Amino acid sequence: MAMAAFRREGRRFAAPLLSPRPITAVRPSLFSEEDGHAGVRSISTQVVRNRMKSVKNIQKITKAMKMVAASKLRAIQVRTENSRGLWQPFSALLGDIPSVDVKKNVIVTISSDKGLCGGINSTAVKTSKALHKLTSGPDKETKYVILGEKAKAQFVRDSKKDIEIIITELQKNPLNYTQVAVLADDILKNVEFDALRIVFNKFHSVVSFLPTMATVLSPEVVERESESGGKISELDSYEIEGGETKGEILQNLAEFQFSCVMFNAVLENACSEQGARMSAMDNSSRNAGDMLDRLTLTYNRTRQASITTELIEIISGASALEG
């Protein structure tokens, strides 16, 4: 029996050698092409694996950034809501007249120093540019005061000649009224104006913010509007105690009003920034999850096709050896 089995195995291995086709023609077709295809398959699956790994890392980063933005939003939202009570008495006393016609306008655009927060910065810049067109004229002058790195980058490209002051890294330290009041005082000392128009994003919710403009008039314009019987005419109905003149009182009120409005505007914009960043990072994390699902499906299909091709080649090679 052993000899019979040995003769059967001998016939099995000798069959290819007795074939009229040379063995040199068989080996390249079996091994060189197989190695080539196997190399292509391994490269394609490796590329998909690397892509999946990078997307997972990005998803981890966006989730962490969302959590950081959420914690900062909770901390700043209460301060923002409390700051709204500072400028509201000024609106009741002096009014907020965006349609007032003056010669010297200064647009104070508030933006963020960091990106990845949706379109709040581009919205503020577009609003400021549209306001610049409305307030410009042959006998009028409109200048920019920019707060934030992102607005600076956009204004420097096409409106550099109209920029008076640029202030960046405002949110490097926790915001407080003293810090903003010093900045407001510097702006008032270095800029001549009849009306200051503060453009910022007012916070409504995590997914909603409203581009807003607050107007602060100079003491001369306030006095002119009061005498002309406009919306500020009720100012004369108040009794003012002390030895200060009306002009001095209006000067102090204008400075205090601008610092209060600036403080609220900076907080509102910072709150909108964190809400927009939280929403943007949440969308990015979800998009990364969708991309991972598609890449996983592609990887499984590629791997299954590779396994199927290898099985077919093994079966084909075994069949060829059996004759």
mmCIF file of C-alpha atoms in Angstrom:
data_model
loop_
_atom_site.group_PDB
_atom_site.id
_atom_site.type_symbol
_atom_site.label_atom_id
_atom_site.label_comp_id
_atom_site.label_asym_id
_atom_site.label_seq_id
_atom_site.Cartn_x
_atom_site.Cartn_y
_atom_site.Cartn_z
ATOM 1 C CA MET A 1 0.000 0.000 0.000
ATOM 2 C CA ALA A 2 2.805 2.380 0.793
ATOM 3 C CA MET A 3 4.379 1.736 -2.604
ATOM 4 C CA ALA A 4 1.054 2.331 -4.347
ATOM 5 C CA ALA A 5 0.567 5.619 -2.514
ATOM 6 C CA PHE A 6 4.127 6.624 -3.377
ATOM 7 C CA ARG A 7 3.505 5.856 -7.085
ATOM 8 C CA ARG A 8 0.294 7.946 -7.008
ATOM 9 C CA GLU A 9 2.137 10.897 -5.442
ATOM 10 C CA GLY A 10 4.932 10.484 -7.969
ATOM 11 C CA ARG A 11 2.506 10.664 -10.868
ATOM 12 C CA ARG A 12 0.919 13.752 -9.263
ATOM 13 C CA PHE A 13 4.200 15.698 -9.002
ATOM 14 C CA ALA A 14 5.574 14.416 -12.290
ATOM 15 C CA ALA A 15 2.541 15.495 -14.335
ATOM 16 C CA PRO A 16 3.598 19.138 -14.638
ATOM 17 C CA LEU A 17 7.117 18.082 -15.601
ATOM 18 C CA LEU A 18 5.799 15.881 -18.404
ATOM 19 C CA SER A 19 3.588 18.623 -19.711
ATOM 20 C CA PRO A 20 4.577 20.025 -23.113
ATOM 21 C CA ARG A 21 4.426 23.609 -21.670
ATOM 22 C CA PRO A 22 7.830 24.678 -20.277
ATOM 23 C CA ILE A 23 8.042 25.234 -16.554
ATOM 24 C CA THR A 24 9.633 28.647 -17.064
ATOM 25 C CA ALA A 25 6.404 29.851 -18.647
ATOM 26 C CA VAL A 26 4.317 28.621 -15.715
ATOM 27 C CA ARG A 27 6.239 30.156 -12.815
ATOM 28 C CA PRO A 28 6.180 33.810 -13.927
ATOM 29 C CA SER A 29 2.437 33.682 -14.578
ATOM 30 C CA LEU A 30 1.755 32.197 -11.146
ATOM 31 C CA PHE A 31 4.089 34.152 -8.890
ATOM 32 C CA SER A 32 5.162 37.469 -10.413
ATOM 33 C CA GLU A 33 1.605 38.620 -11.225
ATOM 34 C CA GLU A 34 0.353 37.339 -7.873
ATOM 35 C CA ASP A 35 3.023 39.289 -6.049
ATOM 36 C CA GLY A 36 2.146 42.407 -8.017
ATOM 37 C CA HIS A 37 -1.566 42.164 -7.290
ATOM 38 C CA ALA A 38 -0.936 41.342 -3.642
ATOM 39 C CA GLY A 39 1.254 44.439 -3.347
ATOM 40 C CA VAL A 40 -1.476 46.650 -4.815
ATOM 41 C CA ARG A 41 -4.078 45.152 -2.479
ATOM 42 C CA SER A 42 -1.930 45.634 0.623
ATOM 43 C CA ILE A 43 -1.191 49.248 -0.345
ATOM 44 C CA SER A 44 -4.874 50.080 -0.864
ATOM 45 C CA THR A 45 -5.978 48.618 2.457
ATOM 46 C CA GLN A 46 -3.071 50.315 4.222
ATOM 47 C CA VAL A 47 -4.082 53.687 2.755
ATOM 48 C CA VAL A 48 -7.649 53.211 3.968
ATOM 49 C CA ARG A 49 -6.403 52.195 7.431
ATOM 50 C CA ASN A 50 -4.204 55.284 7.667
ATOM 51 C CA ARG A 51 -7.079 57.466 6.571
ATOM 52 C CA MET A 52 -9.352 55.928 9.201
ATOM 53 C CA LYS A 53 -6.715 56.516 11.871
ATOM 54 C CA SER A 54 -6.314 60.184 10.951
ATOM 55 C CA VAL A 55 -10.091 60.741 10.918
ATOM 56 C CA LYS A 56 -10.387 59.125 14.362
ATOM 57 C CA ASN A 57 -7.685 61.436 15.705
ATOM 58 C CA ILE A 58 -9.452 64.471 14.243
ATOM 59 C CA GLN A 59 -12.721 63.322 15.786
ATOM 60 C CA LYS A 60 -11.077 63.090 19.212
ATOM 61 C CA ILE A 61 -9.757 66.638 18.841
ATOM 62 C CA THR A 62 -13.114 68.079 17.760
ATOM 63 C CA LYS A 63 -14.912 66.362 20.636
ATOM 64 C CA ALA A 64 -12.380 67.762 23.110
ATOM 65 C CA MET A 65 -12.722 71.254 21.615
ATOM 66 C CA LYS A 66 -16.497 71.017 21.889
ATOM 67 C CA MET A 67 -16.246 70.183 25.600
ATOM 68 C CA VAL A 68 -13.802 73.051 26.211
ATOM 69 C CA ALA A 69 -16.081 75.504 24.379
ATOM 70 C CA ALA A 70 -19.086 74.277 26.377
ATOM 71 C CA SER A 71 -17.297 74.853 29.693
ATOM 72 C CA LYS A 72 -16.168 78.350 28.624
ATOM 73 C CA LEU A 73 -19.673 79.163 27.402
ATOM 74 C CA ARG A 74 -21.226 78.294 30.756
ATOM 75 C CA ALA A 75 -18.690 80.493 32.528
ATOM 76 C CA ILE A 76 -19.175 83.551 30.325
ATOM 77 C CA GLN A 77 -22.930 83.373 29.683
ATOM 78 C CA VAL A 78 -23.879 84.536 33.185
ATOM 79 C CA ARG A 79 -21.508 87.508 32.953
ATOM 80 C CA THR A 80 -22.927 88.416 29.568
ATOM 81 C CA GLU A 81 -26.504 88.437 30.824
ATOM 82 C CA ASN A 82 -25.510 90.554 33.826
ATOM 83 C CA SER A 83 -23.655 93.072 31.631
ATOM 84 C CA ARG A 84 -26.811 93.858 29.680
ATOM 85 C CA GLY A 85 -28.059 95.868 32.619
ATOM 86 C CA LEU A 86 -25.152 98.332 32.288
ATOM 87 C CA TRP A 87 -25.985 99.903 28.951
ATOM 88 C CA GLN A 88 -29.790 99.674 29.041
ATOM 89 C CA PRO A 89 -30.166 102.804 31.260
ATOM 90 C CA PHE A 90 -28.118 104.744 28.709
ATOM 91 C CA SER A 91 -30.452 103.635 25.930
ATOM 92 C CA ALA A 92 -33.387 104.892 27.980
ATOM 93 C CA LEU A 93 -31.652 108.203 28.742
ATOM 94 C CA LEU A 94 -29.736 109.031 25.558
ATOM 95 C CA GLY A 95 -31.396 106.676 23.103
ATOM 96 C CA ASP A 96 -29.816 104.552 20.398
ATOM 97 C CA ILE A 97 -30.162 106.394 17.077
ATOM 98 C CA PRO A 98 -28.521 104.404 14.254
ATOM 99 C CA SER A 99 -29.975 106.689 11.571
ATOM 100 C CA VAL A 100 -28.385 109.885 12.895
ATOM 101 C CA ASP A 101 -26.652 111.872 10.143
ATOM 102 C CA VAL A 102 -23.099 112.884 11.090
ATOM 103 C CA LYS A 103 -19.879 113.655 9.244
ATOM 104 C CA LYS A 104 -17.368 111.566 11.174
ATOM 105 C CA ASN A 105 -18.287 107.940 11.754
ATOM 106 C CA VAL A 106 -16.098 105.361 13.470
ATOM 107 C CA ILE A 107 -17.062 101.701 13.115
ATOM 108 C CA VAL A 108 -15.794 99.541 15.980
ATOM 109 C CA THR A 109 -15.778 95.934 14.723
ATOM 110 C CA ILE A 110 -15.466 93.240 17.383
ATOM 111 C CA SER A 111 -14.265 89.778 16.374
ATOM 112 C CA SER A 112 -12.364 86.846 17.858
ATOM 113 C CA ASP A 113 -8.641 86.138 17.921
ATOM 114 C CA LYS A 114 -9.098 82.435 17.118
ATOM 115 C CA GLY A 115 -10.928 80.621 14.350
ATOM 116 C CA LEU A 116 -12.924 77.377 14.107
ATOM 117 C CA CYS A 117 -16.057 79.176 15.276
ATOM 118 C CA GLY A 118 -18.291 79.219 12.223
ATOM 119 C CA GLY A 119 -19.143 82.439 10.431
ATOM 120 C CA ILE A 120 -19.412 84.956 13.263
ATOM 121 C CA ASN A 121 -16.265 86.847 12.220
ATOM 122 C CA SER A 122 -17.159 87.055 8.539
ATOM 123 C CA THR A 123 -20.679 88.173 9.524
ATOM 124 C CA ALA A 124 -19.311 91.038 11.631
ATOM 125 C CA VAL A 125 -16.944 92.081 8.824
ATOM 126 C CA LYS A 126 -19.708 92.031 6.195
ATOM 127 C CA THR A 127 -21.985 94.086 8.467
ATOM 128 C CA SER A 128 -19.207 96.628 9.041
ATOM 129 C CA LYS A 129 -18.452 96.963 5.334
ATOM 130 C CA ALA A 130 -22.129 97.423 4.511
ATOM 131 C CA LEU A 131 -22.353 100.081 7.235
ATOM 132 C CA HIS A 132 -19.256 101.764 5.808
ATOM 133 C CA LYS A 133 -20.978 102.123 2.438
ATOM 134 C CA LEU A 134 -24.100 103.603 4.052
ATOM 135 C CA THR A 135 -22.222 106.177 6.110
ATOM 136 C CA SER A 136 -19.699 107.207 3.441
ATOM 137 C CA GLY A 137 -20.148 110.233 1.220
ATOM 138 C CA PRO A 138 -18.383 113.173 -0.425
ATOM 139 C CA ASP A 139 -18.413 115.267 2.751
ATOM 140 C CA LYS A 140 -18.302 112.381 5.243
ATOM 141 C CA GLU A 141 -15.499 110.337 6.740
ATOM 142 C CA THR A 142 -15.758 106.766 8.030
ATOM 143 C CA LYS A 143 -12.939 104.934 9.802
ATOM 144 C CA TYR A 144 -12.491 101.499 11.359
ATOM 145 C CA VAL A 145 -11.401 100.460 14.828
ATOM 146 C CA ILE A 146 -10.776 96.706 14.851
ATOM 147 C CA LEU A 147 -10.808 94.388 17.838
ATOM 148 C CA GLY A 148 -9.675 90.837 17.106
ATOM 149 C CA GLU A 149 -7.190 89.066 14.860
ATOM 150 C CA LYS A 150 -9.778 87.593 12.484
ATOM 151 C CA ALA A 151 -11.371 90.927 11.551
ATOM 152 C CA LYS A 152 -7.909 92.436 11.181
ATOM 153 C CA ALA A 153 -6.901 89.775 8.631
ATOM 154 C CA GLN A 154 -9.959 90.522 6.493
ATOM 155 C CA PHE A 155 -9.868 94.321 6.713
ATOM 156 C CA VAL A 156 -6.147 94.658 6.016
ATOM 157 C CA ARG A 157 -6.600 93.081 2.584
ATOM 158 C CA ASP A 158 -9.005 95.649 1.118
ATOM 159 C CA SER A 159 -9.615 98.477 3.662
ATOM 160 C CA LYS A 160 -6.184 99.127 5.128
ATOM 161 C CA LYS A 161 -6.292 102.881 4.463
ATOM 162 C CA ASP A 162 -9.485 103.277 6.543
ATOM 163 C CA ILE A 163 -8.131 101.538 9.666
ATOM 164 C CA GLU A 164 -7.345 103.799 12.610
ATOM 165 C CA ILE A 165 -6.658 101.378 15.489
ATOM 166 C CA ILE A 166 -6.123 97.610 15.700
ATOM 167 C CA ILE A 167 -6.397 95.796 19.037
ATOM 168 C CA THR A 168 -5.688 92.071 19.302
ATOM 169 C CA GLU A 169 -5.336 89.441 22.048
ATOM 170 C CA LEU A 170 -8.205 91.026 23.933
ATOM 171 C CA GLN A 171 -9.365 87.689 25.341
ATOM 172 C CA LYS A 172 -5.929 86.458 26.331
ATOM 173 C CA ASN A 173 -6.870 87.209 29.946
ATOM 174 C CA PRO A 174 -10.339 86.921 31.547
ATOM 175 C CA LEU A 175 -12.440 89.899 30.468
ATOM 176 C CA ASN A 176 -13.335 92.532 33.064
ATOM 177 C CA TYR A 177 -14.766 96.018 32.981
ATOM 178 C CA THR A 178 -11.494 97.726 33.977
ATOM 179 C CA GLN A 179 -9.642 96.211 31.026
ATOM 180 C CA VAL A 180 -12.347 97.213 28.544
ATOM 181 C CA ALA A 181 -12.674 100.704 30.067
ATOM 182 C CA VAL A 182 -8.945 101.338 29.497
ATOM 183 C CA LEU A 183 -9.293 100.264 25.849
ATOM 184 C CA ALA A 184 -12.368 102.474 25.423
ATOM 185 C CA ASP A 185 -10.467 105.444 26.880
ATOM 186 C CA ASP A 186 -7.580 104.865 24.443
ATOM 187 C CA ILE A 187 -9.992 104.773 21.515
ATOM 188 C CA LEU A 188 -11.676 108.019 22.590
ATOM 189 C CA LYS A 189 -8.321 109.771 22.945
ATOM 190 C CA ASN A 190 -6.946 108.700 19.537
ATOM 191 C CA VAL A 191 -10.037 108.926 17.325
ATOM 192 C CA GLU A 192 -12.134 111.909 16.319
ATOM 193 C CA PHE A 193 -15.788 111.001 15.911
ATOM 194 C CA ASP A 194 -19.339 112.243 15.831
ATOM 195 C CA ALA A 195 -20.790 108.744 16.159
ATOM 196 C CA LEU A 196 -19.260 105.476 17.298
ATOM 197 C CA ARG A 197 -20.959 102.433 15.818
ATOM 198 C CA ILE A 198 -20.074 99.203 17.645
ATOM 199 C CA VAL A 199 -20.666 96.086 15.535
ATOM 200 C CA PHE A 200 -20.777 92.744 17.372
ATOM 201 C CA ASN A 201 -22.662 89.435 17.526
ATOM 202 C CA LYS A 202 -25.363 89.329 20.182
ATOM 203 C CA PHE A 203 -25.767 85.956 21.844
ATOM 204 C CA HIS A 204 -29.194 84.292 21.685
ATOM 205 C CA SER A 205 -28.470 80.587 22.009
ATOM 206 C CA VAL A 206 -25.783 78.033 21.210
ATOM 207 C CA VAL A 207 -26.927 77.859 17.597
ATOM 208 C CA SER A 208 -28.171 81.432 17.201
ATOM 209 C CA PHE A 209 -26.473 84.828 17.257
ATOM 210 C CA LEU A 210 -27.601 88.151 15.818
ATOM 211 C CA PRO A 211 -25.307 90.762 14.182
ATOM 212 C CA THR A 212 -25.980 93.932 16.163
ATOM 213 C CA MET A 213 -24.945 97.580 15.998
ATOM 214 C CA ALA A 214 -24.959 99.950 18.972
ATOM 215 C CA THR A 215 -24.535 103.689 18.420
ATOM 216 C CA VAL A 216 -22.756 106.048 20.824
ATOM 217 C CA LEU A 217 -22.928 109.752 19.928
ATOM 218 C CA SER A 218 -20.412 112.424 20.797
ATOM 219 C CA PRO A 219 -21.432 115.060 23.397
ATOM 220 C CA GLU A 220 -21.809 117.703 20.666
ATOM 221 C CA VAL A 221 -24.165 115.537 18.625
ATOM 222 C CA VAL A 222 -26.149 114.611 21.737
ATOM 223 C CA GLU A 223 -26.597 118.277 22.565
ATOM 224 C CA ARG A 224 -27.561 119.067 18.982
ATOM 225 C CA GLU A 225 -30.138 116.290 18.872
ATOM 226 C CA SER A 226 -31.498 117.368 22.258
ATOM 227 C CA GLU A 227 -31.999 120.959 21.110
ATOM 228 C CA SER A 228 -33.554 119.901 17.796
ATOM 229 C CA GLY A 229 -36.365 118.047 19.586
ATOM 230 C CA GLY A 230 -35.311 114.532 18.569
ATOM 231 C CA LYS A 231 -35.394 111.387 20.639
ATOM 232 C CA ILE A 232 -32.957 112.893 23.146
ATOM 233 C CA SER A 233 -35.187 115.902 23.877
ATOM 234 C CA GLU A 234 -36.325 114.313 27.159
ATOM 235 C CA LEU A 235 -32.815 114.784 28.559
ATOM 236 C CA ASP A 236 -33.663 118.362 29.587
ATOM 237 C CA SER A 237 -36.510 117.149 31.770
ATOM 238 C CA TYR A 238 -34.023 115.720 34.304
ATOM 239 C CA GLU A 239 -32.681 117.886 37.112
ATOM 240 C CA ILE A 240 -28.901 117.765 37.320
ATOM 241 C CA GLU A 241 -27.246 118.503 40.644
ATOM 242 C CA GLY A 242 -23.698 119.723 40.997
ATOM 243 C CA GLY A 243 -21.552 122.471 39.589
ATOM 244 C CA GLU A 244 -20.789 120.791 36.266
ATOM 245 C CA THR A 245 -22.071 122.295 33.052
ATOM 246 C CA LYS A 246 -24.274 120.414 30.623
ATOM 247 C CA GLY A 247 -21.368 119.896 28.236
ATOM 248 C CA GLU A 248 -19.192 118.341 30.928
ATOM 249 C CA ILE A 249 -22.025 116.068 32.031
ATOM 250 C CA LEU A 250 -22.641 114.937 28.455
ATOM 251 C CA GLN A 251 -18.898 114.307 28.013
ATOM 252 C CA ASN A 252 -18.808 112.087 31.093
ATOM 253 C CA LEU A 253 -21.999 110.305 30.050
ATOM 254 C CA ALA A 254 -20.629 109.633 26.549
ATOM 255 C CA GLU A 255 -17.399 108.161 27.912
ATOM 256 C CA PHE A 256 -19.194 106.021 30.468
ATOM 257 C CA GLN A 257 -21.772 104.909 27.896
ATOM 258 C CA PHE A 258 -19.086 103.855 25.423
ATOM 259 C CA SER A 259 -17.176 101.808 28.015
ATOM 260 C CA CYS A 260 -20.395 100.067 29.172
ATOM 261 C CA VAL A 261 -21.537 99.322 25.625
ATOM 262 C CA MET A 262 -18.044 98.071 24.735
ATOM 263 C CA PHE A 263 -17.944 95.794 27.768
ATOM 264 C CA ASN A 264 -21.304 94.262 26.910
ATOM 265 C CA ALA A 265 -20.412 93.960 23.214
ATOM 266 C CA VAL A 266 -17.121 92.164 23.941
ATOM 267 C CA LEU A 267 -18.866 89.716 26.288
ATOM 268 C CA GLU A 268 -21.727 89.129 23.845
ATOM 269 C CA ASN A 269 -19.283 88.428 21.030
ATOM 270 C CA ALA A 270 -17.160 86.126 23.215
ATOM 271 C CA CYS A 271 -20.278 84.215 24.238
ATOM 272 C CA SER A 272 -21.379 83.931 20.599
ATOM 273 C CA GLU A 273 -17.878 82.747 19.682
ATOM 274 C CA GLN A 274 -17.944 79.887 22.193
ATOM 275 C CA GLY A 275 -21.473 78.890 21.183
ATOM 276 C CA ALA A 276 -20.553 78.919 17.497
ATOM 277 C CA ARG A 277 -17.361 76.950 18.170
ATOM 278 C CA MET A 278 -19.304 74.399 20.194
ATOM 279 C CA SER A 279 -21.806 73.980 17.352
ATOM 280 C CA ALA A 280 -19.069 73.820 14.698
ATOM 281 C CA MET A 281 -17.085 71.179 16.592
ATOM 282 C CA ASP A 282 -20.240 69.123 17.132
ATOM 283 C CA ASN A 283 -20.932 69.187 13.392
ATOM 284 C CA SER A 284 -17.306 68.281 12.679
ATOM 285 C CA SER A 285 -17.459 65.306 15.053
ATOM 286 C CA ARG A 286 -20.617 64.046 13.385
ATOM 287 C CA ASN A 287 -19.117 64.478 9.923
ATOM 288 C CA ALA A 288 -16.027 62.562 11.070
ATOM 289 C CA GLY A 289 -18.279 59.748 12.296
ATOM 290 C CA ASP A 290 -20.036 59.609 8.921
ATOM 291 C CA MET A 291 -16.679 59.550 7.150
ATOM 292 C CA LEU A 292 -15.488 56.731 9.403
ATOM 293 C CA ASP A 293 -18.575 54.685 8.513
ATOM 294 C CA ARG A 294 -17.885 55.127 4.799
ATOM 295 C CA LEU A 295 -14.189 54.343 5.195
ATOM 296 C CA THR A 296 -14.985 51.235 7.253
ATOM 297 C CA LEU A 297 -17.325 50.023 4.528
ATOM 298 C CA THR A 298 -14.666 50.696 1.883
ATOM 299 C CA TYR A 299 -12.023 48.898 3.945
ATOM 300 C CA ASN A 300 -14.213 45.837 4.482
ATOM 301 C CA ARG A 301 -15.082 45.657 0.799
ATOM 302 C CA THR A 302 -11.433 45.994 -0.227
ATOM 303 C CA ARG A 303 -10.341 43.378 2.290
ATOM 304 C CA GLN A 304 -13.094 40.968 1.234
ATOM 305 C CA ALA A 305 -12.184 41.440 -2.423
ATOM 306 C CA SER A 306 -8.539 40.752 -1.579
ATOM 307 C CA ILE A 307 -9.410 37.553 0.292
ATOM 308 C CA THR A 308 -11.701 36.381 -2.495
ATOM 309 C CA THR A 309 -9.037 37.034 -5.137
ATOM 310 C CA GLU A 310 -6.433 35.121 -3.151
ATOM 311 C CA LEU A 311 -8.775 32.143 -2.714
ATOM 312 C CA ILE A 312 -9.485 32.097 -6.433
ATOM 313 C CA GLU A 313 -5.762 32.142 -7.208
ATOM 314 C CA ILE A 314 -5.056 29.319 -4.727
ATOM 315 C CA ILE A 315 -7.854 27.194 -6.156
ATOM 316 C CA SER A 316 -6.733 27.945 -9.711
ATOM 317 C CA GLY A 317 -3.147 27.033 -8.867
ATOM 318 C CA ALA A 318 -4.210 23.775 -7.183
ATOM 319 C CA SER A 319 -6.343 22.872 -10.195
ATOM 320 C CA ALA A 320 -3.439 23.570 -12.539
ATOM 321 C CA LEU A 321 -1.138 21.345 -10.509
ATOM 322 C CA GLU A 322 -3.651 18.513 -10.524
ATOM 323 C CA GLY A 323 -3.705 18.692 -14.302
#
